Amino acid sequence: MLYNNQYISDDEFIRTFESDIDENELEWHEDEHDREVTVLNESNWSFQFDEEIPQKLNKDTTIFIKKGRFHRVIKGTTPLVIKIKEYGR
């Protein structure tokens, strides 16, 4: 499994990526809704928008992802736990 979602409400959930995930599964993608992503744990993962340099995902970092904007996460050696809030559902 790529990740596990724990729903808080219809438009908000906690997503956990385990450290043993196959990094080849983490593909560039775009989302159907605007999203606000907040990192909930210390990790050594990174995040990258298309045509930008990767940024480290530190605890309490929040990233706004506009619907249709290509992005990806880059695997670290620790688990990654994020809270996702979707807008425009």
JSON list of C-alpha atoms in Angstrom, two decimals:
[
{"chain": "A", "resi": 1, "resn": "MET", "atom": "CA", "xyz": [0.00, 0.00, 0.00]},
{"chain": "A", "resi": 2, "resn": "LEU", "atom": "CA", "xyz": [1.30, 3.42, -0.96]},
{"chain": "A", "resi": 3, "resn": "TYR", "atom": "CA", "xyz": [-0.14, 5.20, 2.11]},
{"chain": "A", "resi": 4, "resn": "ASN", "atom": "CA", "xyz": [-2.82, 4.98, 4.77]},
{"chain": "A", "resi": 5, "resn": "ASN", "atom": "CA", "xyz": [-5.56, 7.61, 5.21]},
{"chain": "A", "resi": 6, "resn": "GLN", "atom": "CA", "xyz": [-7.40, 8.28, 8.47]},
{"chain": "A", "resi": 7, "resn": "TYR", "atom": "CA", "xyz": [-10.39, 10.57, 7.82]},
{"chain": "A", "resi": 8, "resn": "ILE", "atom": "CA", "xyz": [-11.18, 13.39, 10.23]},
{"chain": "A", "resi": 9, "resn": "SER", "atom": "CA", "xyz": [-14.04, 14.75, 8.09]},
{"chain": "A", "resi": 10, "resn": "ASP", "atom": "CA", "xyz": [-15.16, 14.64, 4.44]},
{"chain": "A", "resi": 11, "resn": "ASP", "atom": "CA", "xyz": [-12.44, 17.09, 3.43]},
{"chain": "A", "resi": 12, "resn": "GLU", "atom": "CA", "xyz": [-9.69, 16.52, 6.01]},
{"chain": "A", "resi": 13, "resn": "PHE", "atom": "CA", "xyz": [-7.55, 13.46, 6.71]},
{"chain": "A", "resi": 14, "resn": "ILE", "atom": "CA", "xyz": [-4.23, 12.24, 8.09]},
{"chain": "A", "resi": 15, "resn": "ARG", "atom": "CA", "xyz": [-2.03, 10.45, 5.55]},
{"chain": "A", "resi": 16, "resn": "THR", "atom": "CA", "xyz": [0.86, 8.23, 6.62]},
{"chain": "A", "resi": 17, "resn": "PHE", "atom": "CA", "xyz": [3.66, 7.06, 4.34]},
{"chain": "A", "resi": 18, "resn": "GLU", "atom": "CA", "xyz": [5.75, 4.28, 5.90]},
{"chain": "A", "resi": 19, "resn": "SER", "atom": "CA", "xyz": [9.54, 4.25, 5.60]},
{"chain": "A", "resi": 20, "resn": "ASP", "atom": "CA", "xyz": [9.58, 0.96, 3.67]},
{"chain": "A", "resi": 21, "resn": "ILE", "atom": "CA", "xyz": [7.52, 2.30, 0.75]},
{"chain": "A", "resi": 22, "resn": "ASP", "atom": "CA", "xyz": [8.95, 1.70, -2.73]},
{"chain": "A", "resi": 23, "resn": "GLU", "atom": "CA", "xyz": [10.10, 5.14, -3.87]},
{"chain": "A", "resi": 24, "resn": "ASN", "atom": "CA", "xyz": [9.18, 4.24, -7.48]},
{"chain": "A", "resi": 25, "resn": "GLU", "atom": "CA", "xyz": [5.50, 4.43, -6.43]},
{"chain": "A", "resi": 26, "resn": "LEU", "atom": "CA", "xyz": [5.86, 8.13, -5.56]},
{"chain": "A", "resi": 27, "resn": "GLU", "atom": "CA", "xyz": [5.03, 9.63, -8.94]},
{"chain": "A", "resi": 28, "resn": "TRP", "atom": "CA", "xyz": [4.54, 13.15, -10.17]},
{"chain": "A", "resi": 29, "resn": "HIS", "atom": "CA", "xyz": [0.82, 13.89, -10.00]},
{"chain": "A", "resi": 30, "resn": "GLU", "atom": "CA", "xyz": [-1.83, 16.59, -9.81]},
{"chain": "A", "resi": 31, "resn": "ASP", "atom": "CA", "xyz": [-4.82, 16.78, -7.47]},
{"chain": "A", "resi": 32, "resn": "GLU", "atom": "CA", "xyz": [-8.47, 17.41, -8.34]},
{"chain": "A", "resi": 33, "resn": "HIS", "atom": "CA", "xyz": [-8.91, 19.95, -5.52]},
{"chain": "A", "resi": 34, "resn": "ASP", "atom": "CA", "xyz": [-6.85, 22.68, -3.86]},
{"chain": "A", "resi": 35, "resn": "ARG", "atom": "CA", "xyz": [-5.06, 21.21, -0.84]},
{"chain": "A", "resi": 36, "resn": "GLU", "atom": "CA", "xyz": [-3.34, 22.46, 2.28]},
{"chain": "A", "resi": 37, "resn": "VAL", "atom": "CA", "xyz": [-0.77, 19.95, 3.52]},
{"chain": "A", "resi": 38, "resn": "THR", "atom": "CA", "xyz": [0.74, 20.19, 7.02]},
{"chain": "A", "resi": 39, "resn": "VAL", "atom": "CA", "xyz": [3.61, 17.97, 8.17]},
{"chain": "A", "resi": 40, "resn": "LEU", "atom": "CA", "xyz": [2.84, 16.41, 11.57]},
{"chain": "A", "resi": 41, "resn": "ASN", "atom": "CA", "xyz": [6.13, 14.66, 12.37]},
{"chain": "A", "resi": 42, "resn": "GLU", "atom": "CA", "xyz": [9.87, 15.10, 12.06]},
{"chain": "A", "resi": 43, "resn": "SER", "atom": "CA", "xyz": [10.97, 13.46, 8.84]},
{"chain": "A", "resi": 44, "resn": "ASN", "atom": "CA", "xyz": [13.65, 13.59, 6.21]},
{"chain": "A", "resi": 45, "resn": "TRP", "atom": "CA", "xyz": [11.25, 13.57, 3.26]},
{"chain": "A", "resi": 46, "resn": "SER", "atom": "CA", "xyz": [11.06, 16.36, 0.68]},
{"chain": "A", "resi": 47, "resn": "PHE", "atom": "CA", "xyz": [8.36, 17.95, -1.47]},
{"chain": "A", "resi": 48, "resn": "GLN", "atom": "CA", "xyz": [8.76, 19.29, -5.00]},
{"chain": "A", "resi": 49, "resn": "PHE", "atom": "CA", "xyz": [6.60, 21.33, -7.35]},
{"chain": "A", "resi": 50, "resn": "ASP", "atom": "CA", "xyz": [7.24, 20.87, -11.07]},
{"chain": "A", "resi": 51, "resn": "GLU", "atom": "CA", "xyz": [10.18, 23.00, -12.25]},
{"chain": "A", "resi": 52, "resn": "GLU", "atom": "CA", "xyz": [11.20, 23.94, -8.68]},
{"chain": "A", "resi": 53, "resn": "ILE", "atom": "CA", "xyz": [13.87, 22.60, -6.36]},
{"chain": "A", "resi": 54, "resn": "PRO", "atom": "CA", "xyz": [12.79, 20.16, -3.62]},
{"chain": "A", "resi": 55, "resn": "GLN", "atom": "CA", "xyz": [12.11, 21.52, -0.13]},
{"chain": "A", "resi": 56, "resn": "LYS", "atom": "CA", "xyz": [12.57, 19.57, 3.09]},
{"chain": "A", "resi": 57, "resn": "LEU", "atom": "CA", "xyz": [9.34, 18.63, 4.88]},
{"chain": "A", "resi": 58, "resn": "ASN", "atom": "CA", "xyz": [9.94, 19.84, 8.43]},
{"chain": "A", "resi": 59, "resn": "LYS", "atom": "CA", "xyz": [7.41, 19.34, 11.22]},
{"chain": "A", "resi": 60, "resn": "ASP", "atom": "CA", "xyz": [4.69, 22.03, 11.16]},
{"chain": "A", "resi": 61, "resn": "THR", "atom": "CA", "xyz": [5.52, 23.02, 7.55]},
{"chain": "A", "resi": 62, "resn": "THR", "atom": "CA", "xyz": [2.36, 23.86, 5.60]},
{"chain": "A", "resi": 63, "resn": "ILE", "atom": "CA", "xyz": [2.23, 23.82, 1.80]},
{"chain": "A", "resi": 64, "resn": "PHE", "atom": "CA", "xyz": [-0.69, 25.02, -0.31]},
{"chain": "A", "resi": 65, "resn": "ILE", "atom": "CA", "xyz": [-1.12, 23.01, -3.52]},
{"chain": "A", "resi": 66, "resn": "LYS", "atom": "CA", "xyz": [-3.33, 24.52, -6.19]},
{"chain": "A", "resi": 67, "resn": "LYS", "atom": "CA", "xyz": [-5.58, 22.09, -8.06]},
{"chain": "A", "resi": 68, "resn": "GLY", "atom": "CA", "xyz": [-3.90, 20.84, -11.25]},
{"chain": "A", "resi": 69, "resn": "ARG", "atom": "CA", "xyz": [-0.33, 21.79, -10.21]},
{"chain": "A", "resi": 70, "resn": "PHE", "atom": "CA", "xyz": [2.14, 18.93, -10.70]},
{"chain": "A", "resi": 71, "resn": "HIS", "atom": "CA", "xyz": [4.09, 17.90, -7.59]},
{"chain": "A", "resi": 72, "resn": "ARG", "atom": "CA", "xyz": [5.57, 14.94, -5.76]},
{"chain": "A", "resi": 73, "resn": "VAL", "atom": "CA", "xyz": [6.96, 13.80, -2.44]},
{"chain": "A", "resi": 74, "resn": "ILE", "atom": "CA", "xyz": [10.49, 12.43, -2.26]},
{"chain": "A", "resi": 75, "resn": "LYS", "atom": "CA", "xyz": [11.05, 9.49, 0.06]},
{"chain": "A", "resi": 76, "resn": "GLY", "atom": "CA", "xyz": [13.14, 9.74, 3.17]},
{"chain": "A", "resi": 77, "resn": "THR", "atom": "CA", "xyz": [14.22, 7.02, 5.59]},
{"chain": "A", "resi": 78, "resn": "THR", "atom": "CA", "xyz": [11.59, 7.77, 8.24]},
{"chain": "A", "resi": 79, "resn": "PRO", "atom": "CA", "xyz": [7.78, 7.59, 8.09]},
{"chain": "A", "resi": 80, "resn": "LEU", "atom": "CA", "xyz": [5.98, 10.74, 6.93]},
{"chain": "A", "resi": 81, "resn": "VAL", "atom": "CA", "xyz": [2.69, 11.84, 8.55]},
{"chain": "A", "resi": 82, "resn": "ILE", "atom": "CA", "xyz": [0.77, 14.74, 7.00]},
{"chain": "A", "resi": 83, "resn": "LYS", "atom": "CA", "xyz": [-2.64, 16.33, 7.47]},
{"chain": "A", "resi": 84, "resn": "ILE", "atom": "CA", "xyz": [-4.45, 17.15, 4.23]},
{"chain": "A", "resi": 85, "resn": "LYS", "atom": "CA", "xyz": [-7.30, 19.66, 4.00]},
{"chain": "A", "resi": 86, "resn": "GLU", "atom": "CA", "xyz": [-9.10, 19.74, 0.62]},
{"chain": "A", "resi": 87, "resn": "TYR", "atom": "CA", "xyz": [-10.96, 22.79, -0.66]},
{"chain": "A", "resi": 88, "resn": "GLY", "atom": "CA", "xyz": [-13.72, 22.97, -3.24]},
{"chain": "A", "resi": 89, "resn": "ARG", "atom": "CA", "xyz": [-15.14, 19.48, -2.76]}
]
